Tab-separated table of C-alpha atoms in Angstrom:
chain	number	residue	atom	x	y	z
A	1	UNK	CA	-21.558	-23.031	-12.666
A	2	UNK	CA	-18.961	-21.566	-14.975
A	3	UNK	CA	-15.342	-22.317	-14.206
A	4	UNK	CA	-12.528	-19.794	-14.101
A	5	UNK	CA	-12.909	-17.561	-17.132
A	6	UNK	CA	-9.882	-15.996	-18.724
A	7	UNK	CA	-9.908	-13.632	-21.646
A	8	UNK	CA	-8.713	-13.177	-24.175
A	9	UNK	CA	-7.538	-16.701	-25.047
A	10	UNK	CA	-4.937	-15.297	-27.416
A	11	UNK	CA	-3.436	-11.821	-27.390
A	12	UNK	CA	-0.937	-10.360	-29.816
A	13	UNK	CA	0.834	-7.158	-28.914
A	14	UNK	CA	3.627	-5.173	-30.534
A	15	UNK	CA	6.678	-4.350	-28.475
A	16	UNK	CA	5.995	-1.340	-26.284
A	17	UNK	CA	2.228	-1.806	-26.110
A	18	UNK	CA	0.243	-2.712	-23.022
A	19	UNK	CA	-1.325	-6.103	-22.384
A	20	UNK	CA	-4.339	-6.582	-20.120
A	21	UNK	CA	-5.297	-10.092	-19.116
A	22	UNK	CA	-8.568	-10.752	-17.336
A	23	UNK	CA	-9.612	-13.478	-14.942
A	24	UNK	CA	-13.050	-14.056	-13.480
A	25	UNK	CA	-12.874	-16.583	-10.637
A	26	UNK	CA	-15.370	-19.310	-10.017
A	27	UNK	CA	-18.501	-18.304	-8.158
A	28	UNK	CA	-17.783	-18.356	-4.443
A	29	UNK	CA	-14.006	-18.154	-4.877
A	30	UNK	CA	-12.412	-15.109	-3.308
A	31	UNK	CA	-8.748	-15.970	-3.920
A	32	UNK	CA	-7.027	-15.549	-7.263
A	33	UNK	CA	-3.562	-16.651	-8.342
A	34	UNK	CA	-1.660	-15.768	-11.506
A	35	UNK	CA	0.973	-18.095	-12.967
A	36	UNK	CA	3.209	-17.774	-16.010
A	37	UNK	CA	4.447	-20.529	-18.276
A	38	UNK	CA	7.310	-19.438	-20.489
A	39	UNK	CA	7.993	-21.472	-23.657
A	40	UNK	CA	9.642	-24.796	-22.815
A	41	UNK	CA	9.576	-23.963	-19.104
A	42	UNK	CA	7.441	-24.927	-16.152
A	43	UNK	CA	4.768	-22.921	-14.417
A	44	UNK	CA	5.906	-20.161	-12.096
A	45	UNK	CA	3.918	-18.288	-9.482
A	46	UNK	CA	3.440	-14.576	-10.065
A	47	UNK	CA	0.915	-13.109	-7.637
A	48	UNK	CA	-1.782	-14.093	-5.115
A	49	UNK	CA	-4.713	-11.767	-4.545
A	50	UNK	CA	-7.856	-11.547	-2.511
A	51	UNK	CA	-10.553	-8.973	-3.134
A	52	UNK	CA	-8.890	-5.539	-3.016
A	53	UNK	CA	-5.700	-6.992	-1.506
A	54	UNK	CA	-2.406	-8.279	-2.839
A	55	UNK	CA	-1.371	-11.116	-0.520
A	56	UNK	CA	1.871	-12.204	-2.154
A	57	UNK	CA	3.537	-10.663	-5.202
A	58	UNK	CA	6.919	-12.288	-4.737
A	59	UNK	CA	6.843	-13.768	-8.244
A	60	UNK	CA	6.048	-10.561	-10.095
A	61	UNK	CA	8.814	-8.904	-12.102
A	62	UNK	CA	9.769	-5.642	-10.395
A	63	UNK	CA	8.906	-3.446	-13.348
A	64	UNK	CA	6.075	-3.213	-15.895
A	65	UNK	CA	3.872	-5.854	-14.259
A	66	UNK	CA	0.937	-5.153	-11.955
A	67	UNK	CA	-2.147	-7.009	-10.790
A	68	UNK	CA	-5.391	-6.101	-9.152
A	69	UNK	CA	-8.567	-7.807	-7.966
A	70	UNK	CA	-11.150	-5.090	-7.378
A	71	UNK	CA	-14.241	-5.377	-5.248
A	72	UNK	CA	-16.315	-5.655	-8.407
A	73	UNK	CA	-15.212	-7.258	-11.641
A	74	UNK	CA	-12.438	-9.569	-12.740
A	75	UNK	CA	-8.841	-9.722	-11.665
A	76	UNK	CA	-6.538	-7.945	-14.115
A	77	UNK	CA	-2.897	-8.701	-14.864
A	78	UNK	CA	-1.386	-5.704	-16.619
A	79	UNK	CA	1.896	-5.700	-18.502
A	80	UNK	CA	3.142	-2.331	-19.645
A	81	UNK	CA	5.587	-1.793	-22.506
A	82	UNK	CA	5.681	-5.453	-23.437
A	83	UNK	CA	8.891	-7.051	-24.694
A	84	UNK	CA	9.406	-10.281	-26.619
A	85	UNK	CA	10.425	-12.067	-23.415
A	86	UNK	CA	6.903	-11.527	-22.038
A	87	UNK	CA	5.541	-13.977	-24.627
A	88	UNK	CA	4.116	-16.825	-22.567
A	89	UNK	CA	0.946	-18.515	-21.409
A	90	UNK	CA	-0.567	-16.791	-18.389
A	91	UNK	CA	-2.836	-18.907	-16.238
A	92	UNK	CA	-5.189	-17.788	-13.540
A	93	UNK	CA	-6.511	-20.036	-10.799
A	94	UNK	CA	-9.051	-19.419	-8.087
A	95	UNK	CA	-9.973	-20.998	-4.781
A	96	UNK	CA	-12.168	-20.470	-1.760
A	97	UNK	CA	-10.440	-19.434	1.481
A	98	UNK	CA	-10.209	-23.070	2.584
A	99	UNK	CA	-9.318	-25.606	-0.099
A	100	UNK	CA	-10.872	-28.921	0.785
A	101	UNK	CA	-10.803	-30.843	-2.483
A	102	UNK	CA	-8.956	-30.713	-5.768
A	103	UNK	CA	-12.091	-29.167	-7.236
A	104	UNK	CA	-11.603	-26.286	-4.840
A	105	UNK	CA	-8.572	-25.171	-6.815
A	106	UNK	CA	-9.528	-24.431	-10.401
A	107	UNK	CA	-7.483	-23.171	-13.320
A	108	UNK	CA	-8.606	-21.100	-16.254
A	109	UNK	CA	-7.764	-22.006	-19.849
A	110	UNK	CA	-4.999	-19.422	-19.978
A	111	UNK	CA	-4.143	-16.427	-22.126
A	112	UNK	CA	-1.423	-16.951	-24.731
A	113	UNK	CA	0.424	-13.680	-25.128
A	114	UNK	CA	2.574	-13.194	-28.195
A	115	UNK	CA	4.726	-10.091	-28.487
A	116	UNK	CA	5.807	-9.257	-32.034
B	1	UNK	CA	17.921	-27.631	-6.562
B	2	UNK	CA	14.207	-27.154	-7.242
B	3	UNK	CA	11.811	-27.509	-4.341
B	4	UNK	CA	9.746	-29.938	-6.412
B	5	UNK	CA	11.413	-32.566	-8.595
B	6	UNK	CA	9.626	-34.910	-10.974
B	7	UNK	CA	10.830	-38.016	-12.735
B	8	UNK	CA	10.992	-39.022	-15.431
B	9	UNK	CA	10.944	-35.863	-17.555
B	10	UNK	CA	9.777	-37.824	-20.592
B	11	UNK	CA	7.900	-41.098	-20.649
B	12	UNK	CA	6.827	-43.164	-23.626
B	13	UNK	CA	4.524	-46.143	-23.233
B	14	UNK	CA	2.483	-48.570	-25.277
B	15	UNK	CA	-1.259	-48.614	-24.895
B	16	UNK	CA	-2.282	-50.753	-21.944
B	17	UNK	CA	0.910	-50.308	-19.936
B	18	UNK	CA	0.980	-49.331	-16.272
B	19	UNK	CA	2.597	-45.922	-15.808
B	20	UNK	CA	4.203	-44.308	-12.771
B	21	UNK	CA	5.311	-40.701	-12.426
B	22	UNK	CA	7.206	-39.662	-9.324
B	23	UNK	CA	7.408	-36.395	-7.417
B	24	UNK	CA	9.753	-35.473	-4.577
B	25	UNK	CA	9.659	-32.232	-2.647
B	26	UNK	CA	11.929	-30.644	-0.100
B	27	UNK	CA	9.626	-28.283	1.809
B	28	UNK	CA	6.896	-28.796	4.370
B	29	UNK	CA	3.558	-28.887	2.606
B	30	UNK	CA	-0.115	-28.668	3.408
B	31	UNK	CA	-1.189	-30.413	0.212
B	32	UNK	CA	0.083	-31.767	-3.073
B	33	UNK	CA	-1.716	-31.465	-6.419
B	34	UNK	CA	-1.403	-33.529	-9.543
B	35	UNK	CA	-2.303	-31.560	-12.667
B	36	UNK	CA	-2.758	-32.489	-16.317
B	37	UNK	CA	-2.041	-30.230	-19.274
B	38	UNK	CA	-2.649	-31.111	-22.920
B	39	UNK	CA	-0.528	-29.376	-25.577
B	40	UNK	CA	-1.753	-25.811	-26.032
B	41	UNK	CA	-4.487	-26.510	-23.543
B	42	UNK	CA	-5.590	-25.541	-20.109
B	43	UNK	CA	-4.697	-27.145	-16.793
B	44	UNK	CA	-6.917	-29.657	-15.068
B	45	UNK	CA	-6.530	-30.534	-11.412
B	46	UNK	CA	-6.592	-34.334	-11.100
B	47	UNK	CA	-5.959	-34.853	-7.402
B	48	UNK	CA	-5.277	-32.991	-4.211
B	49	UNK	CA	-3.583	-35.045	-1.495
B	50	UNK	CA	-2.500	-34.401	2.037
B	51	UNK	CA	-2.111	-38.045	3.050
B	52	UNK	CA	-2.646	-41.588	1.862
B	53	UNK	CA	-4.063	-42.521	-1.491
B	54	UNK	CA	-6.801	-41.405	-3.884
B	55	UNK	CA	-8.270	-43.128	-6.923
B	56	UNK	CA	-10.319	-41.779	-9.791
B	57	UNK	CA	-11.038	-44.122	-12.650
B	58	UNK	CA	-7.710	-45.397	-14.004
B	59	UNK	CA	-5.718	-42.820	-12.057
B	60	UNK	CA	-4.246	-43.422	-8.615
B	61	UNK	CA	-2.255	-40.935	-6.557
B	62	UNK	CA	-0.322	-41.690	-3.393
B	63	UNK	CA	1.664	-39.573	-0.994
B	64	UNK	CA	4.170	-40.384	1.750
B	65	UNK	CA	4.504	-37.301	3.937
B	66	UNK	CA	7.460	-38.643	5.941
B	67	UNK	CA	9.468	-39.392	2.794
B	68	UNK	CA	8.206	-36.237	0.998
B	69	UNK	CA	7.281	-38.244	-2.048
B	70	UNK	CA	4.214	-38.740	-4.195
B	71	UNK	CA	3.418	-40.962	-7.163
B	72	UNK	CA	0.814	-40.780	-9.901
B	73	UNK	CA	-0.138	-44.108	-11.475
B	74	UNK	CA	-2.127	-44.689	-14.640
B	75	UNK	CA	-3.469	-48.190	-15.155
B	76	UNK	CA	-4.269	-49.521	-18.638
B	77	UNK	CA	-2.846	-46.424	-20.321
B	78	UNK	CA	-4.508	-45.066	-23.453
B	79	UNK	CA	-3.313	-42.642	-26.160
B	80	UNK	CA	-5.746	-40.033	-24.823
B	81	UNK	CA	-3.690	-40.025	-21.593
B	82	UNK	CA	-0.866	-38.379	-23.556
B	83	UNK	CA	-0.281	-35.041	-21.849
B	84	UNK	CA	2.040	-33.250	-19.459
B	85	UNK	CA	1.551	-34.273	-15.844
B	86	UNK	CA	2.602	-31.727	-13.258
B	87	UNK	CA	3.148	-32.114	-9.547
B	88	UNK	CA	2.563	-28.991	-7.442
B	89	UNK	CA	2.759	-28.351	-3.702
B	90	UNK	CA	1.118	-25.906	-1.332
B	91	UNK	CA	2.969	-24.819	1.757
B	92	UNK	CA	1.928	-23.463	5.130
B	93	UNK	CA	1.954	-19.769	5.976
B	94	UNK	CA	1.155	-18.461	9.411
B	95	UNK	CA	-0.460	-21.717	10.423
B	96	UNK	CA	-2.910	-21.787	7.533
B	97	UNK	CA	-2.741	-23.683	4.287
B	98	UNK	CA	-1.470	-21.275	1.688
B	99	UNK	CA	-2.968	-21.251	-1.791
B	100	UNK	CA	0.139	-20.483	-3.821
B	101	UNK	CA	1.512	-23.490	-5.753
B	102	UNK	CA	5.116	-24.432	-6.455
B	103	UNK	CA	5.422	-26.663	-9.497
B	104	UNK	CA	7.605	-29.465	-10.697
B	105	UNK	CA	8.942	-29.226	-14.227
B	106	UNK	CA	6.366	-31.687	-15.555
B	107	UNK	CA	6.492	-35.136	-17.119
B	108	UNK	CA	5.677	-35.431	-20.807
B	109	UNK	CA	3.756	-38.675	-21.312
B	110	UNK	CA	3.227	-40.155	-24.757
B	111	UNK	CA	1.143	-43.301	-25.092
B	112	UNK	CA	1.328	-45.062	-28.452
B	113	UNK	CA	-1.523	-47.216	-29.777
């Protein structure tokens, strides 16, 4: 039973390019969360999605960032026209609708985005 | 003031010492998580608590809902315990436990041999 799969592990983009980060939740998990960890800072919530629905995007920057979790396939976090300040580790987590144990909330290994 | 505060921010110990990391929060929660992150690594969920105490190996986590406080203890610490330990809380939304986490700033633990 594979855990939460994120790819790529490392992504380098030039300023102005687009970054696409993928997250495949654990089998049986229908809820996906994206978090960002800026250098020397703590983790911050970005967006909470269920299949085909955005539940809470209160942590998403107003411009250039978008997220989706389609009926089929992984969740995608998309950053358009990246800037150096977008360089960070982006973590995805997944859970079932009801979280009963700590194993019910599982993190991926993260994508380290570097903007040059 | 952050909704979730951890102390200390940095902790250095000698191998074998008993370690305590504290977490205080200011919001109503449905559950509290303790997470571990190694440098450059992923995040591992150690515990999820909504009341009382849990133990796993050398790790013990406690929570006092009335005082809005949780502690993570490591007994007989080892250099491989060196990592960042993060407290995170889940709140309620519309009567159901909400999945979104709010994090403390983390405690950097270094255990020397």
